[in-house]
Tab-separated table of C-alpha atoms in Angstrom:
chain	number	residue	atom	x	y	z
A	18	MET	CA	-59.157	-42.859	40.458
A	19	LYS	CA	-61.076	-39.223	39.895
A	20	GLU	CA	-56.973	-37.926	41.470
A	21	ILE	CA	-55.122	-40.368	38.845
A	22	HIS	CA	-56.951	-38.771	36.366
A	23	GLN	CA	-56.343	-35.256	37.568
A	24	SER	CA	-52.513	-35.163	37.889
A	25	LYS	CA	-52.848	-37.236	34.084
A	26	THR	CA	-54.381	-33.712	33.012
A	27	ASN	CA	-54.058	-30.781	34.903
A	28	ASP	CA	-49.774	-30.619	34.093
A	29	LEU	CA	-50.094	-27.974	32.030
A	30	SER	CA	-47.020	-27.497	31.375
A	31	ALA	CA	-45.648	-30.589	31.048
A	32	TYR	CA	-48.063	-30.894	28.155
A	33	VAL	CA	-46.524	-27.590	26.163
A	34	ALA	CA	-43.098	-29.059	27.339
A	35	PHE	CA	-43.760	-32.670	24.842
A	36	LEU	CA	-45.298	-29.907	22.222
A	37	ALA	CA	-41.642	-28.342	22.187
A	38	VAL	CA	-39.545	-31.110	21.602
A	39	ALA	CA	-41.803	-33.054	19.660
A	40	ALA	CA	-42.567	-29.828	17.157
A	41	HIS	CA	-38.447	-29.772	17.462
A	42	ARG	CA	-37.254	-33.042	17.109
A	43	SER	CA	-34.746	-31.178	20.376
A	44	PHE	CA	-34.716	-31.061	23.666
A	45	ARG	CA	-32.955	-28.996	23.216
A	46	SER	CA	-33.744	-26.469	21.082
A	47	ALA	CA	-36.868	-26.805	23.238
A	48	ALA	CA	-35.535	-25.924	25.923
A	49	ILE	CA	-34.475	-22.030	24.589
A	50	GLU	CA	-37.810	-21.558	23.268
A	51	LEU	CA	-39.413	-22.384	26.661
A	52	ASP	CA	-36.473	-20.920	28.224
A	53	ILE	CA	-35.374	-23.231	31.061
A	54	THR	CA	-32.683	-25.562	31.232
A	55	PRO	CA	-32.262	-28.915	29.063
A	56	SER	CA	-32.525	-30.730	32.034
A	57	ALA	CA	-35.809	-29.511	33.105
A	58	ILE	CA	-36.950	-30.436	29.982
A	59	SER	CA	-36.126	-34.039	29.941
A	60	HIS	CA	-37.199	-34.352	34.183
A	61	SER	CA	-40.963	-33.035	32.247
A	62	ILE	CA	-41.132	-35.693	29.815
A	63	LYS	CA	-39.751	-38.318	31.572
A	64	THR	CA	-42.547	-37.743	33.974
A	65	LEU	CA	-44.996	-36.920	31.526
A	66	GLU	CA	-44.095	-40.477	30.312
A	67	ARG	CA	-44.839	-42.281	34.051
A	68	ARG	CA	-47.526	-40.632	34.251
A	69	LEU	CA	-48.842	-42.118	31.288
A	70	GLY	CA	-47.393	-45.736	31.375
A	71	ALA	CA	-46.142	-45.113	27.945
A	72	ARG	CA	-42.581	-44.287	25.428
A	73	LEU	CA	-42.960	-41.287	24.078
A	74	PHE	CA	-40.181	-40.346	22.749
A	75	ASN	CA	-36.764	-42.452	20.753
A	76	ARG	CA	-33.731	-41.109	21.578
A	77	THR	CA	-30.445	-41.011	21.013
A	78	THR	CA	-26.895	-39.063	20.911
A	79	ARG	CA	-28.129	-38.149	17.506
A	80	SER	CA	-31.597	-37.317	17.468
A	81	VAL	CA	-35.159	-36.965	19.094
A	82	SER	CA	-38.202	-38.897	17.190
A	83	LEU	CA	-41.416	-39.024	18.406
A	84	THR	CA	-42.582	-43.012	19.437
A	85	ASP	CA	-46.492	-44.072	17.594
A	86	ALA	CA	-48.108	-43.007	21.107
A	87	GLY	CA	-46.098	-39.818	20.579
A	88	GLU	CA	-47.155	-39.414	17.322
A	89	ARG	CA	-50.964	-39.727	18.945
A	90	LEU	CA	-50.659	-38.022	21.177
A	91	ALA	CA	-49.383	-34.615	19.474
A	92	ASN	CA	-52.105	-35.042	17.272
A	93	LYS	CA	-54.657	-34.150	19.683
A	94	LEU	CA	-52.701	-31.975	21.823
A	95	ARG	CA	-51.638	-29.473	18.920
A	96	PRO	CA	-55.526	-28.676	18.120
A	97	ALA	CA	-56.410	-27.819	22.258
A	98	MET	CA	-53.158	-26.122	22.507
A	99	VAL	CA	-53.886	-23.857	19.210
A	100	ALA	CA	-57.864	-23.593	21.389
A	101	ILE	CA	-56.057	-22.362	24.508
A	102	ASP	CA	-54.095	-19.905	22.611
A	103	GLU	CA	-56.747	-18.648	21.042
A	104	ALA	CA	-58.512	-18.149	23.855
A	105	ILE	CA	-55.874	-16.371	25.968
A	106	GLN	CA	-54.842	-14.161	22.662
A	107	GLU	CA	-58.640	-13.602	22.486
A	108	ILE	CA	-58.654	-11.914	26.146
A	109	GLU	CA	-55.200	-9.827	25.248
A	110	GLY	CA	-56.576	-9.152	21.684
A	111	ASN	CA	-59.890	-6.930	23.928
A	112	ARG	CA	-56.692	-4.721	25.843
A	113	ASP	CA	-56.557	-1.480	25.086
A	114	ILE	CA	-52.615	-1.717	24.907
A	115	PRO	CA	-51.341	-4.677	22.745
A	116	SER	CA	-49.848	-6.741	24.346
A	117	GLY	CA	-48.041	-10.823	24.743
A	118	THR	CA	-46.197	-12.661	22.306
A	119	VAL	CA	-46.248	-13.208	18.356
A	120	ARG	CA	-44.574	-16.076	16.843
A	121	ILE	CA	-43.536	-15.294	13.389
A	122	ASN	CA	-42.138	-17.986	11.154
A	123	ALA	CA	-39.530	-16.643	8.027
A	124	SER	CA	-37.419	-17.006	5.913
A	125	GLU	CA	-33.936	-15.041	7.219
A	126	GLY	CA	-33.983	-13.016	4.331
A	127	ALA	CA	-37.878	-11.665	4.848
A	128	ILE	CA	-36.197	-11.319	8.572
A	129	ARG	CA	-33.311	-9.087	6.987
A	130	LEU	CA	-35.940	-6.955	4.797
A	131	VAL	CA	-38.941	-6.459	5.950
A	132	LEU	CA	-38.726	-7.218	9.774
A	133	LYS	CA	-35.050	-6.243	10.785
A	134	PRO	CA	-35.671	-2.277	9.895
A	135	VAL	CA	-38.564	-1.885	11.981
A	136	LEU	CA	-38.129	-3.534	14.939
A	137	ALA	CA	-36.397	-0.518	16.918
A	138	ARG	CA	-39.703	1.342	15.839
A	139	PHE	CA	-41.967	-1.516	17.025
A	140	PHE	CA	-40.970	-2.096	20.188
A	141	ARG	CA	-40.934	1.707	21.132
A	142	ALA	CA	-44.689	1.657	20.002
A	143	TYR	CA	-45.608	-1.394	21.462
A	144	PRO	CA	-43.150	-2.003	24.477
A	145	HIS	CA	-46.072	-5.352	26.271
A	146	VAL	CA	-44.962	-7.338	22.785
A	147	HIS	CA	-42.483	-9.950	22.329
A	148	LEU	CA	-41.375	-10.567	18.894
A	149	ASP	CA	-40.307	-14.680	18.980
A	150	ILE	CA	-38.297	-14.871	15.262
A	151	VAL	CA	-37.769	-18.275	13.765
A	152	SER	CA	-35.699	-18.070	10.811
A	153	ASP	CA	-36.828	-21.292	8.760
A	154	GLY	CA	-36.719	-21.668	4.613
A	155	ARG	CA	-38.382	-25.265	4.908
A	156	LEU	CA	-42.057	-22.498	4.192
A	157	ASP	CA	-43.613	-25.092	7.437
A	158	ASP	CA	-46.888	-25.291	8.194
A	159	ILE	CA	-47.702	-22.635	10.145
A	160	VAL	CA	-50.327	-23.626	12.590
A	161	ALA	CA	-49.294	-27.220	13.069
A	162	GLU	CA	-46.320	-25.921	14.455
A	163	GLY	CA	-47.672	-23.417	16.595
A	164	PHE	CA	-47.260	-19.705	15.081
A	165	ASP	CA	-49.502	-16.832	14.551
A	166	ALA	CA	-47.860	-15.523	11.193
A	167	GLY	CA	-45.416	-16.656	8.701
A	168	ILE	CA	-43.484	-14.243	6.001
A	169	ARG	CA	-42.947	-15.278	2.533
A	170	LEU	CA	-42.855	-14.252	-1.157
A	171	ALA	CA	-47.170	-14.406	-2.638
A	172	GLU	CA	-46.167	-17.120	-4.443
A	173	ALA	CA	-45.028	-19.312	-1.479
A	174	VAL	CA	-48.525	-18.542	0.678
A	175	PRO	CA	-50.721	-20.911	0.818
A	176	GLN	CA	-54.354	-20.527	-0.567
A	177	ASP	CA	-56.195	-20.775	2.715
A	178	MET	CA	-53.965	-17.782	4.525
A	179	ILE	CA	-54.706	-14.506	4.643
A	180	ALA	CA	-52.046	-12.574	3.014
A	181	VAL	CA	-50.869	-8.912	3.901
A	182	THR	CA	-48.181	-7.510	1.645
A	183	VAL	CA	-45.390	-6.028	3.624
A	184	MET	CA	-42.956	-5.779	0.864
A	185	GLY	CA	-43.212	-4.568	-3.061
A	186	PRO	CA	-42.068	-6.500	-6.419
A	187	VAL	CA	-38.699	-8.119	-6.582
A	188	ARG	CA	-36.415	-8.126	-9.264
A	189	PHE	CA	-33.888	-9.831	-9.645
A	190	ALA	CA	-30.282	-8.824	-10.712
A	191	ALA	CA	-27.140	-10.840	-12.287
A	192	VAL	CA	-24.025	-8.836	-11.340
A	193	ALA	CA	-20.472	-8.930	-11.126
A	194	SER	CA	-17.561	-6.963	-10.650
A	195	PRO	CA	-16.462	-4.917	-13.074
A	196	GLY	CA	-12.719	-6.708	-13.179
A	197	TYR	CA	-14.503	-10.238	-13.860
A	198	PHE	CA	-16.081	-8.529	-17.169
A	199	ALA	CA	-13.089	-7.397	-18.143
A	200	GLU	CA	-10.870	-10.780	-17.648
A	201	ARG	CA	-14.314	-12.676	-18.879
A	202	GLY	CA	-16.040	-11.060	-21.194
A	203	ARG	CA	-19.947	-9.734	-20.435
A	204	PRO	CA	-22.690	-12.388	-21.038
A	205	SER	CA	-25.679	-11.570	-24.011
A	206	VAL	CA	-27.646	-13.543	-23.526
A	207	PRO	CA	-28.693	-16.212	-20.230
A	208	GLN	CA	-27.101	-19.520	-22.346
A	209	ASP	CA	-23.686	-17.740	-22.529
A	210	LEU	CA	-23.861	-18.252	-18.207
A	211	LEU	CA	-22.534	-21.891	-19.091
A	212	HIS	CA	-19.551	-20.680	-19.941
A	213	HIS	CA	-19.149	-17.835	-17.101
A	214	ASP	CA	-17.992	-18.794	-12.867
A	215	CYS	CA	-21.787	-18.317	-11.012
A	216	ILE	CA	-21.410	-18.066	-7.596
A	217	ARG	CA	-24.922	-20.367	-7.122
A	218	PHE	CA	-27.794	-20.453	-4.654
A	219	ARG	CA	-29.045	-23.622	-2.274
A	220	PHE	CA	-32.236	-23.526	-0.826
A	221	GLU	CA	-31.713	-25.448	2.937
A	222	SER	CA	-33.742	-28.716	1.082
A	223	GLY	CA	-30.328	-28.521	-0.421
A	224	ALA	CA	-31.874	-27.957	-3.512
A	225	ILE	CA	-29.222	-25.685	-5.774
A	226	TYR	CA	-31.142	-22.602	-7.803
A	227	ARG	CA	-31.653	-22.443	-11.078
A	228	TRP	CA	-31.990	-19.262	-12.730
A	229	GLU	CA	-34.591	-17.748	-14.189
A	230	PHE	CA	-34.807	-15.022	-16.259
A	231	GLU	CA	-37.326	-13.943	-18.885
A	232	ARG	CA	-38.131	-11.432	-21.657
A	233	ARG	CA	-40.829	-11.183	-24.841
A	234	GLY	CA	-43.293	-13.658	-22.806
A	235	GLY	CA	-40.080	-16.578	-23.452
A	236	THR	CA	-38.210	-18.063	-20.399
A	237	GLU	CA	-35.093	-19.287	-19.595
A	238	ARG	CA	-34.140	-21.734	-16.596
A	239	ILE	CA	-30.340	-22.101	-16.463
A	240	ASN	CA	-28.377	-24.575	-14.423
A	241	VAL	CA	-25.661	-22.838	-14.140
A	242	THR	CA	-22.178	-24.108	-12.988
A	243	GLY	CA	-19.913	-22.929	-10.895
A	244	ARG	CA	-17.793	-22.868	-7.828
A	245	LEU	CA	-18.971	-21.134	-5.303
A	246	THR	CA	-22.325	-22.675	-3.784
A	247	LEU	CA	-23.765	-20.393	-1.679
A	248	THR	CA	-27.344	-20.327	1.348
A	249	ASP	CA	-26.604	-16.809	2.007
A	250	GLN	CA	-27.252	-14.011	-0.339
A	251	PRO	CA	-25.246	-11.198	1.003
A	252	LEU	CA	-22.885	-13.627	1.238
A	253	MET	CA	-23.567	-13.789	-2.796
A	254	VAL	CA	-22.988	-10.542	-3.263
A	255	GLU	CA	-19.844	-9.595	-0.980
A	256	ALA	CA	-18.159	-12.474	-3.692
A	257	ALA	CA	-19.426	-11.771	-6.459
A	258	MET	CA	-17.872	-7.524	-5.073
A	259	ASP	CA	-14.621	-9.752	-4.878
A	260	GLY	CA	-14.262	-11.478	-8.389
A	261	LEU	CA	-15.600	-14.882	-7.949
A	262	GLY	CA	-18.181	-15.108	-10.387
A	263	ILE	CA	-21.901	-13.553	-11.779
A	264	ALA	CA	-24.212	-13.788	-8.462
A	265	PHE	CA	-28.116	-14.421	-9.023
A	266	VAL	CA	-29.763	-12.170	-6.431
A	267	PRO	CA	-32.860	-9.444	-5.840
A	268	ASP	CA	-30.872	-6.520	-7.023
A	269	HIS	CA	-31.730	-4.424	-3.725
A	270	LEU	CA	-28.985	-6.397	-1.963
A	271	ALA	CA	-26.748	-6.006	-4.997
A	272	ILE	CA	-28.113	-1.920	-4.733
A	273	GLY	CA	-24.766	-0.603	-3.075
A	274	GLY	CA	-22.474	-2.175	-4.858
A	275	LEU	CA	-23.686	-0.939	-8.368
A	276	ARG	CA	-23.980	2.609	-6.758
A	277	ASP	CA	-20.176	2.824	-6.050
A	278	GLY	CA	-19.579	0.936	-9.278
A	279	ARG	CA	-18.129	-2.125	-7.438
A	280	LEU	CA	-20.747	-4.077	-9.157
A	281	GLU	CA	-22.242	-4.198	-13.101
A	282	ARG	CA	-25.415	-5.553	-14.285
A	283	VAL	CA	-25.618	-8.054	-17.169
A	284	LEU	CA	-28.862	-9.785	-18.810
A	285	GLU	CA	-30.463	-6.210	-17.670
A	286	ASP	CA	-33.657	-6.879	-19.894
A	287	TRP	CA	-33.049	-10.922	-19.763
A	288	CYS	CA	-34.045	-10.527	-15.347
A	289	PRO	CA	-38.080	-10.920	-14.245
A	290	GLU	CA	-39.775	-9.103	-11.561
A	291	PHE	CA	-41.337	-11.724	-9.093
A	292	PRO	CA	-44.163	-10.442	-6.595
A	293	GLY	CA	-42.912	-9.544	-2.925
A	294	LEU	CA	-42.986	-10.285	0.177
A	295	CYS	CA	-46.239	-11.202	2.271
A	296	LEU	CA	-47.327	-11.422	5.938
A	297	TYR	CA	-49.864	-14.299	6.428
A	298	TYR	CA	-52.099	-15.736	8.770
A	299	PRO	CA	-54.888	-18.471	9.016
A	300	GLY	CA	-58.378	-16.730	9.060
A	301	HIS	CA	-59.781	-18.738	10.662
A	302	ARG	CA	-57.890	-17.579	14.421
A	303	HIS	CA	-58.260	-15.228	16.158
A	304	VAL	CA	-55.415	-11.922	15.219
A	305	SER	CA	-54.036	-10.900	18.541
A	306	SER	CA	-53.053	-7.384	19.320
A	307	GLY	CA	-49.987	-7.492	19.358
A	308	LEU	CA	-50.061	-8.570	15.554
A	309	ARG	CA	-52.650	-6.258	14.621
A	310	ALA	CA	-49.996	-4.583	16.064
A	311	LEU	CA	-47.229	-5.541	13.894
A	312	ILE	CA	-48.952	-5.379	10.588
A	313	THR	CA	-50.390	-1.627	11.009
A	314	THR	CA	-46.316	-1.245	11.393
A	315	LEU	CA	-44.872	-3.295	8.887
A	316	THR	CA	-48.339	-1.557	6.162
A	317	SER	CA	-47.563	2.333	7.507
A	318	SER	CA	-46.032	4.655	4.828
A	319	ASP	CA	-42.888	4.421	5.692
A	320	GLY	CA	-42.589	0.684	6.517
A	321	PRO	CA	-41.475	-1.828	4.418
A	322	ALA	CA	-43.898	-2.419	2.001
A	323	SER	CA	-43.051	1.363	0.626
A	324	SER	CA	-39.829	2.397	2.218
A	325	MET	CA	-38.654	-0.508	0.698
A	326	MET	CA	-39.953	-1.679	-2.240
A	327	PRO	CA	-37.079	-2.433	-5.754
A	328	ARG	CA	-37.053	0.426	-7.547
């Protein structure tokens, strides 16, 4: 009986594979995360289900979901795995040289603005640290999903997290090409946008962003219309430069077009400033040496917190 119990509890890799599939709802995505083949993941899960005598996943050709038994097992295992990971990171944190894997969850824009500019310098300085960066705009619970930290706008950081500013305030700009304004005219107040082609932004949730304007304490939110809707802000800037309409984007994305004359601003005194980007992590968890090294890089004098602050 003792040997049977040990066979059920000692295969840690099977539980790691199970939690990866549970998090991604995909055998293929879990295999990518763990750097093994999908067939190895499938075999591990089948073996675990056979050992436990319970089906853990409902599988179809299009989806993977947890069964009731799988949900209960995942809820029990996640805290245990976090504790194991913290114990390992604490040992690694005692080393003089930062090392280990740091998992970061961030929106695509945050990755481009905050992480991409420092990656080469970071890896040169800390060759023993591995960064696992996941692009995600859904504002997932980083603790539940097994991340060490996230990067989001300051206003979106949960209150129970420790937040470190990694990029200053972000100001938005309404921009279009000179040719567009010559043909369609220039809006002088936000309501004028209802008579223009606006390049809309769609969140990953599917919601369309309502443009927000502020002036002298007053706020206006405009549900703009237009023939083009995108999920990528740099593409919105390119579309505006091509004369397809007015884009409303963080002004640092449009600075190149504004400098060379391919874009012009409108409604400048209406465009608001939003709190900048923060790296955040749970205060109750040990901060690994790798994460500390990343924070140091991002907040240094030549990091994005200073050099990429919009002006």
